[in-house]
mmCIF file of C-alpha atoms in Angstrom:
data_model
loop_
_atom_site.group_PDB
_atom_site.id
_atom_site.type_symbol
_atom_site.label_atom_id
_atom_site.label_comp_id
_atom_site.label_asym_id
_atom_site.label_seq_id
_atom_site.Cartn_x
_atom_site.Cartn_y
_atom_site.Cartn_z
ATOM 1 C CA MET A 90 -48.496 6.479 96.206
ATOM 2 C CA THR A 91 -47.133 7.490 99.608
ATOM 3 C CA ALA A 92 -47.218 11.219 100.248
ATOM 4 C CA THR A 93 -43.881 13.048 100.238
ATOM 5 C CA PRO A 94 -42.639 16.481 101.328
ATOM 6 C CA GLU A 95 -42.726 19.428 98.956
ATOM 7 C CA ILE A 96 -39.804 19.577 96.515
ATOM 8 C CA VAL A 97 -37.878 22.874 96.650
ATOM 9 C CA ASP A 98 -34.530 24.264 95.481
ATOM 10 C CA ARG A 99 -31.411 24.058 97.663
ATOM 11 C CA ASP A 100 -31.526 27.696 98.862
ATOM 12 C CA THR A 101 -35.136 27.351 99.986
ATOM 13 C CA TRP A 102 -34.343 24.101 101.762
ATOM 14 C CA LEU A 103 -31.396 25.722 103.589
ATOM 15 C CA ARG A 104 -33.606 28.578 104.782
ATOM 16 C CA GLU A 105 -36.248 26.169 106.083
ATOM 17 C CA ARG A 106 -33.599 24.019 107.730
ATOM 18 C CA ALA A 107 -32.036 27.063 109.427
ATOM 19 C CA ALA A 108 -35.428 28.097 110.822
ATOM 20 C CA LEU A 109 -35.977 24.656 112.286
ATOM 21 C CA LEU A 110 -32.422 24.611 113.667
ATOM 22 C CA THR A 111 -33.241 27.679 115.764
ATOM 23 C CA ARG A 112 -36.088 25.763 117.382
ATOM 24 C CA GLU A 113 -33.932 22.658 117.826
ATOM 25 C CA LYS A 114 -31.259 24.658 119.649
ATOM 26 C CA ALA A 115 -33.900 26.145 121.963
ATOM 27 C CA HIS A 116 -35.170 22.621 122.631
ATOM 28 C CA THR A 117 -31.646 21.458 123.489
ATOM 29 C CA ARG A 118 -31.109 24.380 125.858
ATOM 30 C CA GLU A 119 -34.426 23.673 127.559
ATOM 31 C CA GLY A 120 -33.399 20.049 127.956
ATOM 32 C CA ASP A 121 -30.165 21.216 129.597
ATOM 33 C CA ALA A 122 -32.163 23.435 131.953
ATOM 34 C CA ILE A 123 -34.449 20.551 132.905
ATOM 35 C CA ALA A 124 -31.424 18.327 133.561
ATOM 36 C CA ALA A 125 -29.983 21.056 135.778
ATOM 37 C CA ALA A 126 -33.247 21.184 137.739
ATOM 38 C CA ARG A 127 -33.218 17.387 137.990
ATOM 39 C CA ARG A 128 -29.776 17.554 139.601
ATOM 40 C CA ARG A 129 -31.221 19.918 142.202
ATOM 41 C CA LEU A 130 -34.147 17.710 143.206
ATOM 42 C CA PRO A 131 -34.186 16.694 146.868
ATOM 43 C CA MET A 132 -33.773 12.999 147.601
ATOM 44 C CA VAL A 133 -35.742 10.566 149.726
ATOM 45 C CA GLU A 134 -34.393 7.634 151.711
ATOM 46 C CA VAL A 135 -35.426 4.106 150.789
ATOM 47 C CA ASP A 136 -35.275 0.953 152.887
ATOM 48 C CA ALA A 137 -31.677 -0.241 152.539
ATOM 49 C CA SER A 138 -32.538 -3.583 154.131
ATOM 50 C CA VAL A 139 -34.525 -4.685 151.068
ATOM 51 C CA GLU A 140 -33.143 -7.738 149.270
ATOM 52 C CA LEU A 141 -33.823 -8.606 145.640
ATOM 53 C CA VAL A 142 -33.259 -11.993 144.046
ATOM 54 C CA GLY A 143 -30.463 -12.109 141.484
ATOM 55 C CA ALA A 144 -28.168 -14.659 139.881
ATOM 56 C CA THR A 145 -26.580 -15.488 143.235
ATOM 57 C CA GLY A 146 -29.823 -15.531 145.216
ATOM 58 C CA ALA A 147 -31.059 -12.955 147.702
ATOM 59 C CA THR A 148 -29.013 -9.787 147.157
ATOM 60 C CA PRO A 149 -28.931 -6.831 149.581
ATOM 61 C CA LEU A 150 -29.645 -3.495 147.939
ATOM 62 C CA HIS A 151 -26.131 -2.275 148.771
ATOM 63 C CA GLU A 152 -24.560 -5.095 146.765
ATOM 64 C CA ILE A 153 -26.528 -4.199 143.638
ATOM 65 C CA PHE A 154 -24.484 -0.964 143.497
ATOM 66 C CA GLU A 155 -21.414 -3.165 142.834
ATOM 67 C CA GLY A 156 -19.189 -0.828 144.832
ATOM 68 C CA ARG A 157 -20.279 2.334 143.022
ATOM 69 C CA ASP A 158 -22.134 5.256 144.597
ATOM 70 C CA GLN A 159 -24.909 5.540 142.009
ATOM 71 C CA LEU A 160 -27.417 3.033 140.674
ATOM 72 C CA LEU A 161 -29.733 3.385 137.693
ATOM 73 C CA VAL A 162 -32.396 0.740 137.140
ATOM 74 C CA CYS A 163 -35.017 0.017 134.504
ATOM 75 C CA LYS A 164 -38.175 -1.923 135.335
ATOM 76 C CA HIS A 165 -39.212 -4.854 133.123
ATOM 77 C CA MET A 166 -42.739 -6.225 133.324
ATOM 78 C CA TRP A 167 -43.235 -9.979 133.295
ATOM 79 C CA GLY A 168 -46.166 -12.175 132.294
ATOM 80 C CA ARG A 169 -46.188 -15.087 134.708
ATOM 81 C CA GLY A 170 -46.399 -18.460 133.010
ATOM 82 C CA LYS A 171 -46.260 -16.943 129.524
ATOM 83 C CA GLY A 172 -43.835 -17.934 126.799
ATOM 84 C CA PHE A 173 -41.018 -15.681 125.716
ATOM 85 C CA GLU A 174 -43.016 -14.485 122.702
ATOM 86 C CA ASP A 175 -45.797 -13.178 124.957
ATOM 87 C CA GLN A 176 -43.659 -11.004 127.201
ATOM 88 C CA CYS A 177 -44.112 -7.225 127.149
ATOM 89 C CA ARG A 178 -43.305 -5.889 123.696
ATOM 90 C CA GLY A 179 -42.514 -2.412 125.043
ATOM 91 C CA CYS A 180 -40.163 -3.687 127.754
ATOM 92 C CA SER A 181 -38.515 -5.987 125.213
ATOM 93 C CA ALA A 182 -37.801 -3.057 122.906
ATOM 94 C CA THR A 183 -36.686 -0.777 125.739
ATOM 95 C CA VAL A 184 -34.151 -3.169 127.249
ATOM 96 C CA TRP A 185 -32.914 -4.343 123.834
ATOM 97 C CA ASN A 186 -32.094 -0.747 122.877
ATOM 98 C CA PHE A 187 -29.634 -0.389 125.768
ATOM 99 C CA GLN A 188 -27.305 -3.275 126.531
ATOM 100 C CA ASP A 189 -23.884 -1.790 127.229
ATOM 101 C CA ALA A 190 -23.420 0.149 130.473
ATOM 102 C CA THR A 191 -19.642 0.525 130.096
ATOM 103 C CA TYR A 192 -19.756 4.305 129.906
ATOM 104 C CA LEU A 193 -22.166 4.566 132.847
ATOM 105 C CA GLU A 194 -19.899 2.355 134.928
ATOM 106 C CA ALA A 195 -16.893 4.501 134.030
ATOM 107 C CA ARG A 196 -18.820 7.458 135.460
ATOM 108 C CA GLY A 197 -19.577 5.647 138.688
ATOM 109 C CA VAL A 198 -23.098 4.482 137.810
ATOM 110 C CA THR A 199 -24.191 0.841 137.983
ATOM 111 C CA PHE A 200 -27.038 -0.185 135.673
ATOM 112 C CA ALA A 201 -29.438 -3.053 136.339
ATOM 113 C CA ILE A 202 -32.837 -4.420 135.321
ATOM 114 C CA TRP A 203 -35.489 -4.988 137.967
ATOM 115 C CA CYS A 204 -37.989 -7.511 136.648
ATOM 116 C CA GLN A 205 -41.461 -7.972 138.116
ATOM 117 C CA GLY A 206 -41.446 -11.763 137.755
ATOM 118 C CA PRO A 207 -39.807 -14.537 139.807
ATOM 119 C CA TYR A 208 -36.089 -14.851 139.037
ATOM 120 C CA GLU A 209 -36.220 -18.555 138.221
ATOM 121 C CA GLU A 210 -38.891 -17.838 135.630
ATOM 122 C CA PHE A 211 -37.258 -14.937 133.793
ATOM 123 C CA ALA A 212 -33.625 -16.107 134.077
ATOM 124 C CA PRO A 213 -33.965 -18.388 130.989
ATOM 125 C CA TYR A 214 -35.390 -15.424 129.065
ATOM 126 C CA ARG A 215 -32.418 -13.242 130.008
ATOM 127 C CA GLU A 216 -30.093 -15.995 128.813
ATOM 128 C CA PHE A 217 -32.110 -16.478 125.615
ATOM 129 C CA MET A 218 -31.839 -12.757 124.805
ATOM 130 C CA GLY A 219 -28.131 -12.697 125.593
ATOM 131 C CA PHE A 220 -28.396 -9.818 128.067
ATOM 132 C CA GLN A 221 -25.227 -9.143 130.063
ATOM 133 C CA THR A 222 -26.791 -6.527 132.341
ATOM 134 C CA PRO A 223 -27.607 -7.967 135.786
ATOM 135 C CA TRP A 224 -31.304 -8.704 136.360
ATOM 136 C CA TYR A 225 -32.994 -8.815 139.754
ATOM 137 C CA SER A 226 -36.489 -9.827 140.778
ATOM 138 C CA VAL A 227 -38.741 -7.318 142.547
ATOM 139 C CA ASP A 228 -41.509 -9.912 142.697
ATOM 140 C CA GLY A 229 -43.406 -9.481 145.972
ATOM 141 C CA ILE A 230 -41.481 -6.324 146.933
ATOM 142 C CA ASP A 231 -43.737 -3.535 148.206
ATOM 143 C CA SER A 232 -41.371 -0.804 149.316
ATOM 144 C CA PRO A 233 -41.731 2.895 148.399
ATOM 145 C CA GLY A 234 -39.100 4.027 145.926
ATOM 146 C CA ILE A 235 -38.228 0.461 144.936
ATOM 147 C CA SER A 236 -41.423 -1.187 143.756
ATOM 148 C CA ASP A 237 -42.585 1.879 141.780
ATOM 149 C CA GLY A 238 -41.037 3.861 138.918
ATOM 150 C CA TRP A 239 -39.810 2.531 135.569
ATOM 151 C CA ILE A 240 -36.444 4.231 135.334
ATOM 152 C CA THR A 241 -35.160 5.083 138.795
ATOM 153 C CA ALA A 242 -31.933 6.633 140.056
ATOM 154 C CA TYR A 243 -30.362 6.032 143.466
ATOM 155 C CA LEU A 244 -27.459 7.435 145.469
ATOM 156 C CA ARG A 245 -25.581 5.502 148.157
ATOM 157 C CA VAL A 246 -24.259 7.585 151.055
ATOM 158 C CA GLY A 247 -22.455 5.348 153.498
ATOM 159 C CA ASP A 248 -24.971 2.751 154.687
ATOM 160 C CA ARG A 249 -27.962 4.806 153.551
ATOM 161 C CA ILE A 250 -29.614 4.647 150.115
ATOM 162 C CA PHE A 251 -31.636 7.456 148.587
ATOM 163 C CA GLN A 252 -33.910 7.742 145.583
ATOM 164 C CA THR A 253 -33.005 10.825 143.557
ATOM 165 C CA TYR A 254 -35.215 10.490 140.467
ATOM 166 C CA GLU A 255 -37.789 8.354 138.692
ATOM 167 C CA THR A 256 -39.748 8.447 135.469
ATOM 168 C CA ASP A 257 -42.361 6.353 133.695
ATOM 169 C CA GLN A 258 -44.557 6.476 130.597
ATOM 170 C CA ARG A 259 -42.677 8.219 127.754
ATOM 171 C CA GLY A 260 -39.828 9.008 130.121
ATOM 172 C CA CYS A 261 -38.640 5.501 129.329
ATOM 173 C CA GLU A 262 -37.782 6.697 125.817
ATOM 174 C CA ALA A 263 -34.399 7.706 127.248
ATOM 175 C CA MET A 264 -33.596 3.996 126.892
ATOM 176 C CA MET A 265 -34.613 3.898 123.224
ATOM 177 C CA PRO A 266 -32.354 5.917 120.919
ATOM 178 C CA ALA A 267 -34.049 4.221 117.951
ATOM 179 C CA LEU A 268 -37.089 6.408 118.608
ATOM 180 C CA GLN A 269 -35.045 9.603 118.537
ATOM 181 C CA LEU A 270 -33.496 8.461 115.264
ATOM 182 C CA LEU A 271 -36.954 7.778 113.813
ATOM 183 C CA ASP A 272 -37.966 11.299 114.838
ATOM 184 C CA MET A 273 -35.262 12.575 112.471
ATOM 185 C CA THR A 274 -36.720 10.744 109.478
ATOM 186 C CA VAL A 275 -39.365 12.187 107.211
ATOM 187 C CA TYR A 276 -42.082 9.719 108.196
ATOM 188 C CA GLY A 277 -41.238 9.626 111.900
ATOM 189 C CA ARG A 278 -42.552 6.826 114.105
ATOM 190 C CA GLN A 279 -45.764 6.462 112.069
ATOM 191 C CA GLU A 280 -47.851 6.361 115.240
ATOM 192 C CA LYS A 281 -51.391 7.723 115.482
ATOM 193 C CA TRP A 282 -50.641 10.384 118.079
ATOM 194 C CA GLU A 283 -47.976 12.073 115.958
ATOM 195 C CA ASP A 284 -48.731 15.346 114.174
ATOM 196 C CA SER A 285 -47.913 14.370 110.589
ATOM 197 C CA PRO A 286 -49.051 15.862 107.271
ATOM 198 C CA GLU A 287 -52.105 14.466 105.525
ATOM 199 C CA GLY A 288 -51.306 11.249 103.696
ATOM 200 C CA TRP A 289 -48.216 10.358 105.703
ATOM 201 C CA PRO A 290 -47.925 6.579 106.242
ATOM 202 C CA GLN A 291 -49.235 5.290 109.563
ATOM 203 C CA ASP A 292 -48.684 2.032 111.429
ATOM 204 C CA PRO A 293 -51.871 1.575 113.495
ATOM 205 C CA THR A 294 -50.707 -1.811 114.814
ATOM 206 C CA GLN A 295 -47.289 -0.436 115.882
ATOM 207 C CA SER A 296 -45.692 -3.415 114.152
ATOM 208 C CA TRP A 297 -42.243 -2.104 115.004
ATOM 209 C CA PHE A 298 -42.932 -3.430 118.525
ATOM 210 C CA ARG A 299 -44.056 -6.897 117.455
ATOM 211 C CA ARG A 300 -44.027 -8.882 114.227
ATOM 212 C CA ASP A 301 -44.940 -12.448 113.232
ATOM 213 C CA GLY A 302 -45.977 -13.374 116.744
ATOM 214 C CA ARG A 303 -42.941 -12.081 118.637
ATOM 215 C CA PRO A 304 -41.464 -8.871 120.039
ATOM 216 C CA ILE A 305 -39.082 -7.808 117.277
ATOM 217 C CA PRO A 306 -35.850 -8.021 119.347
ATOM 218 C CA GLN A 307 -36.408 -11.773 119.683
ATOM 219 C CA TRP A 308 -35.875 -12.218 115.956
ATOM 220 C CA THR A 309 -32.207 -11.340 116.463
ATOM 221 C CA ARG A 310 -31.651 -14.481 118.503
ATOM 222 C CA PRO A 311 -29.970 -17.474 116.812
ATOM 223 C CA GLY A 312 -32.400 -20.157 115.728
ATOM 224 C CA VAL A 313 -35.578 -18.314 116.676
ATOM 225 C CA THR A 314 -38.616 -19.498 114.689
ATOM 226 C CA PRO A 315 -42.171 -18.291 114.120
ATOM 227 C CA VAL A 316 -44.578 -18.960 116.964
ATOM 228 C CA GLY A 317 -46.203 -22.373 116.673
ATOM 229 C CA THR A 318 -43.313 -24.065 114.880
ATOM 230 C CA ALA A 319 -40.973 -24.484 117.837
ATOM 231 C CA PRO A 320 -41.032 -24.604 121.636
ATOM 232 C CA SER A 321 -42.080 -21.372 123.356
ATOM 233 C CA ARG A 322 -38.584 -19.882 123.509
#
């Protein structure tokens, strides 16, 4: 039988919840303070002459802003020559969790995906997944502030472009609200690194990333089949 939390009466539960709420509010305020410090970071200029390959071919960095002053990009790894089912499970989950940039655009921020593979190779994958966000290839690009970072923010000032922020590793969780929702559940993410009570269920294979031979987001696509029973799509 799976372990469960202790059963208590309503008054006891309310007291415990109130104690945790105090910590949660402190966490929120600290997050606000960190965001305030992030807004005060200096910025560094990047090479505005860089061109990335998009749906219309070579695209100058300025054009990727789509007329807005700010640009936010997420990096997507790419396995050259691999089928759709063998592409990065983490990147698949990250991008799938954020597909509508309407609110960002309303606030003057363009959102795009910068993929590490050749455009002609990953374009069919983008179409297969139904992504509407523009994708650009950074394949072969070796330019500070552009070829590094996993979530990166830019500011356009006239003809000059500046990098204002970047994050990697677990910083990419900003793209994955599903993880924050799991953190609110009693069993959490069920990952080994989590501090959970003895007996709590664990998922050592992290099957929420990948199941039955595919990254899980691919199973949402019409007509997708188990690996080995259909073309590598």
